[in-house]
XYZ file of C-alpha atoms in Angstrom:
455
model
C 77.059 108.655 108.586
C 78.170 105.054 110.401
C 80.965 103.558 108.933
C 78.724 100.606 106.870
C 76.445 102.521 105.842
C 79.341 104.757 104.235
C 81.473 101.974 103.001
C 78.068 100.927 100.772
C 77.088 104.813 99.411
C 81.061 105.006 98.517
C 80.743 101.776 96.891
C 78.150 102.566 94.806
C 79.059 105.804 93.610
C 82.746 104.117 92.604
C 81.340 100.985 90.889
C 78.724 103.883 89.205
C 81.223 105.875 87.586
C 83.738 103.475 86.225
C 81.425 101.613 85.371
C 79.696 103.961 83.172
C 82.664 105.055 81.621
C 83.311 101.929 80.996
C 80.100 100.928 79.196
C 80.224 104.233 77.109
C 83.526 103.090 76.008
C 82.404 100.282 73.942
C 79.262 102.034 73.113
C 80.624 105.220 71.628
C 83.288 103.108 69.024
C 80.378 100.561 68.835
C 78.203 103.520 67.378
C 81.430 104.664 65.098
C 81.285 101.603 63.970
C 78.260 101.200 62.284
C 77.099 99.123 65.870
C 72.956 99.411 66.430
C 73.726 99.966 70.242
C 70.061 98.480 71.485
C 70.635 99.131 75.484
C 72.865 101.025 77.614
C 72.361 99.760 81.477
C 74.100 101.043 84.396
C 72.844 98.246 86.865
C 71.434 95.099 86.696
C 68.097 93.637 87.037
C 64.696 95.677 86.802
C 64.902 99.359 85.109
C 64.592 102.210 87.715
C 64.809 104.834 85.251
C 65.171 104.545 80.830
C 64.456 106.553 78.446
C 64.849 105.718 74.499
C 67.297 108.254 72.065
C 66.849 109.019 68.745
C 69.288 106.604 67.659
C 66.874 104.299 69.067
C 69.140 103.269 72.078
C 67.356 102.714 75.961
C 69.070 104.069 78.470
C 68.700 102.225 81.410
C 69.878 102.654 85.185
C 68.425 99.402 86.547
C 68.485 98.287 90.592
C 71.188 96.450 90.920
C 74.196 98.794 91.363
C 77.394 96.182 90.675
C 78.353 96.499 86.984
C 77.050 97.363 84.134
C 76.334 96.392 80.081
C 75.982 97.395 76.262
C 73.600 95.272 74.365
C 74.132 95.645 70.410
C 72.642 93.718 67.975
C 73.799 90.618 67.158
C 72.459 88.043 64.582
C 73.982 85.132 67.184
C 71.330 86.485 69.920
C 68.129 87.548 68.535
C 66.998 87.768 64.723
C 67.714 90.662 62.514
C 65.620 92.408 59.410
C 67.109 92.619 56.289
C 67.305 96.160 56.738
C 69.591 96.328 59.591
C 71.838 93.212 58.994
C 74.907 95.400 58.397
C 74.461 97.519 61.890
C 74.836 93.712 63.732
C 77.679 93.287 65.658
C 78.670 89.935 64.212
C 78.578 91.364 61.005
C 81.395 93.800 61.571
C 85.346 92.860 59.962
C 87.588 91.768 62.620
C 89.460 95.249 63.448
C 86.412 96.869 64.804
C 84.724 94.005 66.746
C 88.425 93.790 68.339
C 87.874 97.992 68.669
C 85.025 97.698 70.419
C 85.913 95.159 72.884
C 88.615 96.842 74.037
C 87.479 100.139 73.750
C 86.116 99.429 77.408
C 89.151 98.890 78.976
C 91.001 101.454 77.026
C 88.379 103.684 78.796
C 89.130 103.183 82.036
C 92.954 103.390 81.502
C 92.276 106.757 80.431
C 89.640 107.330 83.399
C 92.448 106.384 85.093
C 95.267 109.172 83.736
C 92.008 111.804 83.608
C 91.470 111.565 87.872
C 95.393 111.472 88.549
C 95.047 115.030 86.725
C 92.365 116.448 89.177
C 93.733 114.720 91.861
C 97.118 116.496 91.323
C 95.546 119.897 90.380
C 93.518 120.197 93.329
C 95.855 119.311 95.492
C 96.108 116.184 97.818
C 96.824 116.837 101.869
C 99.063 114.635 103.476
C 102.011 114.447 105.832
C 105.615 115.664 104.946
C 108.037 112.107 104.842
C 110.416 113.233 108.096
C 111.678 110.363 110.321
C 110.444 110.446 113.611
C 112.570 107.333 115.116
C 114.023 104.296 113.459
C 115.920 100.668 114.650
C 116.221 98.035 113.067
C 117.376 98.040 109.437
C 116.488 101.722 109.046
C 119.033 102.480 112.059
C 122.090 100.533 110.474
C 121.541 102.089 107.314
C 122.155 105.121 108.564
C 118.672 107.209 108.765
C 118.939 109.148 111.465
C 115.455 110.646 113.306
C 114.871 114.561 111.452
C 115.523 112.863 108.315
C 113.141 114.158 105.223
C 113.212 111.287 102.791
C 113.599 112.867 99.384
C 113.544 110.500 97.062
C 113.399 106.367 96.969
C 115.576 104.849 94.062
C 114.525 107.189 91.010
C 111.026 107.920 92.501
C 110.669 111.343 94.351
C 109.476 111.456 97.267
C 107.257 114.824 98.214
C 105.079 113.213 101.385
C 104.895 110.075 103.202
C 101.969 108.632 100.782
C 104.849 108.679 97.825
C 107.271 107.265 100.372
C 105.674 104.216 101.159
C 104.376 103.832 97.573
C 107.923 103.902 96.847
C 109.361 101.525 99.741
C 106.499 98.799 99.348
C 107.427 97.076 96.494
C 111.474 97.596 96.871
C 110.648 95.663 100.235
C 108.474 93.098 99.232
C 111.660 92.147 96.471
C 113.778 92.748 99.210
C 115.926 95.073 97.209
C 118.506 97.019 98.839
C 117.621 100.828 97.705
C 119.016 104.120 97.170
C 117.568 106.972 99.581
C 118.264 110.349 99.182
C 117.439 112.642 102.544
C 117.552 115.905 103.852
C 119.301 115.311 107.412
C 118.085 117.333 110.182
C 121.355 120.051 109.813
C 119.828 120.951 106.001
C 122.487 119.288 104.151
C 121.633 115.964 101.677
C 123.228 112.527 101.628
C 122.005 109.498 100.278
C 121.502 106.074 102.107
C 121.547 102.444 101.264
C 118.515 101.053 103.058
C 119.628 97.235 103.469
C 115.816 95.823 102.339
C 117.561 92.275 101.562
C 118.437 91.898 105.390
C 114.545 91.702 105.792
C 113.059 88.139 107.037
C 112.336 85.554 103.954
C 108.701 85.769 105.448
C 106.734 88.392 106.770
C 103.419 89.782 106.788
C 103.355 92.225 103.719
C 100.574 94.854 105.176
C 103.496 95.704 107.732
C 106.491 95.639 105.315
C 107.537 99.293 105.422
C 106.900 99.137 109.589
C 109.328 95.867 109.586
C 111.966 98.489 107.782
C 112.242 100.284 111.180
C 110.929 103.885 110.245
C 108.330 105.494 111.879
C 107.487 109.198 110.235
C 106.914 112.074 112.895
C 103.428 112.450 112.123
C 102.965 109.215 113.660
C 104.343 109.915 116.867
C 102.870 111.783 120.149
C 104.649 114.878 120.609
C 106.216 114.707 123.800
C 103.840 117.139 125.765
C 101.820 116.204 129.618
C 98.498 115.800 128.842
C 97.871 114.895 132.730
C 100.068 114.516 135.847
C 99.617 111.838 138.353
C 98.547 112.680 142.016
C 101.114 112.155 144.285
C 103.527 110.558 141.642
C 107.090 112.175 141.561
C 106.206 114.523 139.177
C 103.395 116.285 140.742
C 103.860 119.040 141.975
C 106.365 120.137 139.643
C 105.839 119.646 136.245
C 101.967 120.358 134.652
C 99.683 119.774 132.243
C 101.021 121.288 128.617
C 105.147 121.250 129.146
C 106.658 119.828 126.963
C 109.854 117.514 127.742
C 112.790 118.687 125.591
C 115.188 116.464 127.376
C 115.885 113.786 130.273
C 119.348 113.630 132.134
C 120.759 115.420 129.368
C 119.520 113.439 126.406
C 116.995 114.801 123.952
C 113.346 114.000 123.712
C 111.807 114.207 120.385
C 108.642 112.963 121.285
C 106.781 110.749 123.603
C 107.896 107.731 122.727
C 111.381 108.619 123.865
C 110.776 109.171 127.463
C 109.500 105.748 128.439
C 113.391 104.047 127.627
C 114.776 107.343 128.988
C 113.089 106.970 132.029
C 113.716 103.541 132.544
C 117.852 104.367 131.821
C 117.377 107.339 134.175
C 115.616 104.617 136.916
C 118.202 101.800 136.860
C 121.292 104.312 137.149
C 119.319 105.787 140.201
C 118.936 109.206 141.814
C 117.997 112.379 140.457
C 118.138 113.834 137.204
C 117.646 117.476 134.991
C 114.052 117.111 133.283
C 114.071 119.763 130.868
C 111.254 121.496 129.252
C 109.265 124.289 127.494
C 106.427 126.243 129.541
C 104.205 128.809 128.391
C 105.542 131.220 130.782
C 109.641 129.720 130.447
C 110.658 128.155 127.434
C 113.115 126.527 129.358
C 112.532 125.068 132.817
C 115.154 122.647 134.254
C 113.257 120.335 137.228
C 115.392 117.937 139.534
C 113.429 114.899 139.519
C 113.792 111.109 140.434
C 111.791 108.271 138.913
C 109.080 106.207 141.009
C 109.649 102.209 140.689
C 106.237 101.820 140.152
C 103.611 98.207 139.294
C 101.621 97.295 136.462
C 98.671 95.957 137.514
C 97.802 94.421 134.706
C 100.317 92.504 133.846
C 102.405 92.112 137.098
C 105.457 94.043 136.124
C 107.369 96.326 137.646
C 109.012 99.733 136.071
C 110.079 102.836 136.251
C 107.762 106.376 136.529
C 107.690 110.030 136.756
C 103.688 109.593 136.651
C 102.851 111.588 133.619
C 100.430 111.180 130.991
C 100.240 111.616 127.292
C 98.393 115.221 125.820
C 97.865 114.168 122.614
C 93.844 113.219 121.594
C 93.998 113.691 117.629
C 96.426 113.291 114.753
C 97.773 116.171 114.032
C 97.039 118.464 110.918
C 98.594 117.471 107.635
C 101.512 119.810 106.545
C 102.350 119.154 102.905
C 100.166 118.751 100.063
C 100.821 116.916 96.729
C 99.890 119.298 93.903
C 100.697 120.308 90.686
C 99.129 123.409 88.330
C 96.592 122.155 85.373
C 99.638 122.291 82.990
C 102.202 120.294 85.162
C 99.290 117.957 86.301
C 98.973 116.184 81.859
C 102.825 114.216 82.404
C 102.584 114.192 85.818
C 99.485 112.354 85.873
C 100.347 110.101 82.773
C 103.471 109.244 84.352
C 101.011 108.055 87.603
C 99.030 105.697 85.602
C 102.485 104.192 83.920
C 104.214 103.795 87.188
C 101.145 102.337 88.757
C 100.274 99.809 85.719
C 104.017 98.522 86.218
C 103.492 97.963 90.216
C 99.651 96.392 89.234
C 101.493 93.914 87.069
C 104.878 93.133 89.114
C 102.368 92.757 92.075
C 100.276 90.056 89.727
C 103.649 88.647 89.095
C 104.588 88.781 92.796
C 101.716 86.850 93.672
C 101.952 84.422 91.329
C 105.923 83.410 92.146
C 104.721 83.078 95.589
C 106.725 86.268 97.146
C 103.354 87.856 98.510
C 100.822 86.245 99.591
C 97.297 85.969 97.085
C 95.140 86.636 100.615
C 96.631 90.258 100.352
C 96.626 90.702 96.571
C 93.101 89.867 95.682
C 90.497 92.599 97.291
C 87.016 92.020 98.014
C 84.494 93.944 97.981
C 83.895 94.595 101.986
C 87.870 95.508 101.466
C 87.534 97.981 99.071
C 84.048 99.339 100.563
C 86.360 100.358 103.366
C 88.964 101.600 101.726
C 86.867 103.785 99.584
C 84.963 105.060 102.760
C 88.448 106.126 103.772
C 89.164 107.703 101.112
C 86.480 110.163 101.052
C 86.316 110.522 104.381
C 90.128 111.776 103.717
C 88.756 115.089 101.177
C 88.125 114.888 97.404
C 91.665 114.313 96.066
C 92.420 111.143 98.047
C 88.762 109.878 96.823
C 90.078 110.882 93.174
C 92.852 108.854 93.814
C 91.179 105.333 94.865
C 88.923 105.730 91.726
C 91.905 106.207 89.733
C 93.407 102.811 90.827
C 89.909 101.010 90.743
C 89.704 102.313 86.924
C 93.063 101.287 85.999
C 92.667 97.870 87.735
C 89.328 97.650 86.126
C 90.318 97.988 82.876
C 93.726 95.646 83.528
C 91.305 92.696 85.085
C 88.821 93.115 81.692
C 91.748 92.755 79.148
C 92.850 89.730 80.955
C 92.409 86.677 78.509
C 89.713 85.323 80.117
C 86.912 84.329 78.165
C 83.318 86.282 79.208
C 85.635 89.246 80.101
C 86.651 91.698 77.051
C 89.984 90.137 76.714
C 88.628 86.761 76.302
C 86.857 88.466 73.549
C 89.773 89.600 71.849
C 91.687 86.654 72.186
C 89.063 84.855 70.023
C 89.034 87.808 67.407
C 93.257 87.155 67.400
C 92.878 83.255 67.074
C 90.446 84.397 64.394
C 93.154 86.654 62.101
C 95.477 84.082 62.576
C 92.935 80.994 61.225
C 91.047 83.411 59.163
C 87.772 82.479 60.106
C 85.656 83.015 63.191
C 86.169 80.319 66.583
C 83.034 78.108 66.530
C 80.336 78.305 68.486
C 81.247 75.492 70.409
C 84.635 76.114 71.431
C 83.405 79.908 72.091
C 80.819 77.906 74.616
C 83.429 75.737 75.726
C 85.476 79.011 76.887
C 82.314 80.320 78.687
C 82.063 77.386 80.944
C 85.907 77.955 81.708
C 85.934 81.694 82.305
C 83.058 81.546 84.509
C 85.016 78.677 86.355
C 87.928 81.395 87.059
C 85.717 83.781 87.599
C 84.119 82.067 90.535
C 87.115 80.970 91.621
C 88.506 84.888 91.917
C 84.989 85.657 93.645
C 85.261 83.019 95.920
C 89.049 84.382 96.811
C 88.020 87.798 96.950
C 85.372 86.985 99.399
C 87.585 84.072 101.394
C 90.078 87.101 101.597
C 87.390 89.476 102.598
C 86.098 87.325 105.656
C 89.983 86.567 106.710
C 90.808 90.143 106.830
C 87.979 92.063 107.960
C 85.684 89.657 109.908
C 88.392 86.942 111.399
C 90.460 89.603 113.182
């Protein structure tokens, strides 16, 4: 399946799940409050499938899978017969109307926790948070290659993804972080990561990279994939050799080789290149790099004449998993944590600490993210569904007319003043709400264009 088709398909699946649960929340509470539901529709436009239930509700799957709605009996929208007037939404108490409107976002929040629970039970494959290379802030803060990140602040980091998610908000706020690590020697220690030294302005998407930590799994192993003919290494090093040291300095990854070779070339003369070979676990060969010209840049560099053998990412070596019982509090904690981070990110956007371009995602960005998660497996797909469900729930609670939060605002005003908000005021609010939503959608599409199509 191509990325384009896959992105569309998984976006439709995600929206279908999230919208169905959202609207089911409205529907379920409305029925419990004695309101007659005329239609429960997943999608908009022409019905592709419909069925009328015994309760009189028409259940519909419509052609445009970009939303949904629950249509309730309401005197403000159509005439209501005398024997059904007590089932009209507008005749219910303000508290029942609040419950019905709030039920949609609450359903999304509950779904978020349920999806996190399923993700934890299935187990999300990932990489261990082992440091492969350090520089800049990370190096000056005392982190070393081979360190395993155990916790960032108060958040445990059993996988690299958890470490990234813990580091990102601290980097955005430029807050120094206490990092608990297990060293390569097996001991535990605590470092202070001086994130306050990050520049005043940087691309938030590269925040973790700017700290100077490269995880082990992103580094290519120091395994030779090809030896160039007529090169210093030709006839001595062979395909499959793992370079372990150059001139006495250890080599942990392929990225370590080039700087050591340049250093050796600048020094001049031969040096021992230590390798592990299939039939010889410790082999030392005497080699001298040769000055070579890069035909593309015109610059000279020292080279042994070897190329990396890495062709695919390494297999994941960690799984984030809990048992069915332990997953319950874990999923609640994760839902609460992600809610806190979502509000914090909104606050950063309004305060100007992060770019709105990197905060508001449009359908193209979301579709690509959902598709990428689906390709990584069920647990990753459940995680992004949980995050989208949380975002949908919070978004709908914002006090913007036409959203559920806007209706809740009207009902709170009604509670305070003792009478419903006038239809004129509600109509004015609808226009304001439409303008705000149109502006938000325009920003989302603009961000999509800038982040996906222009780059």
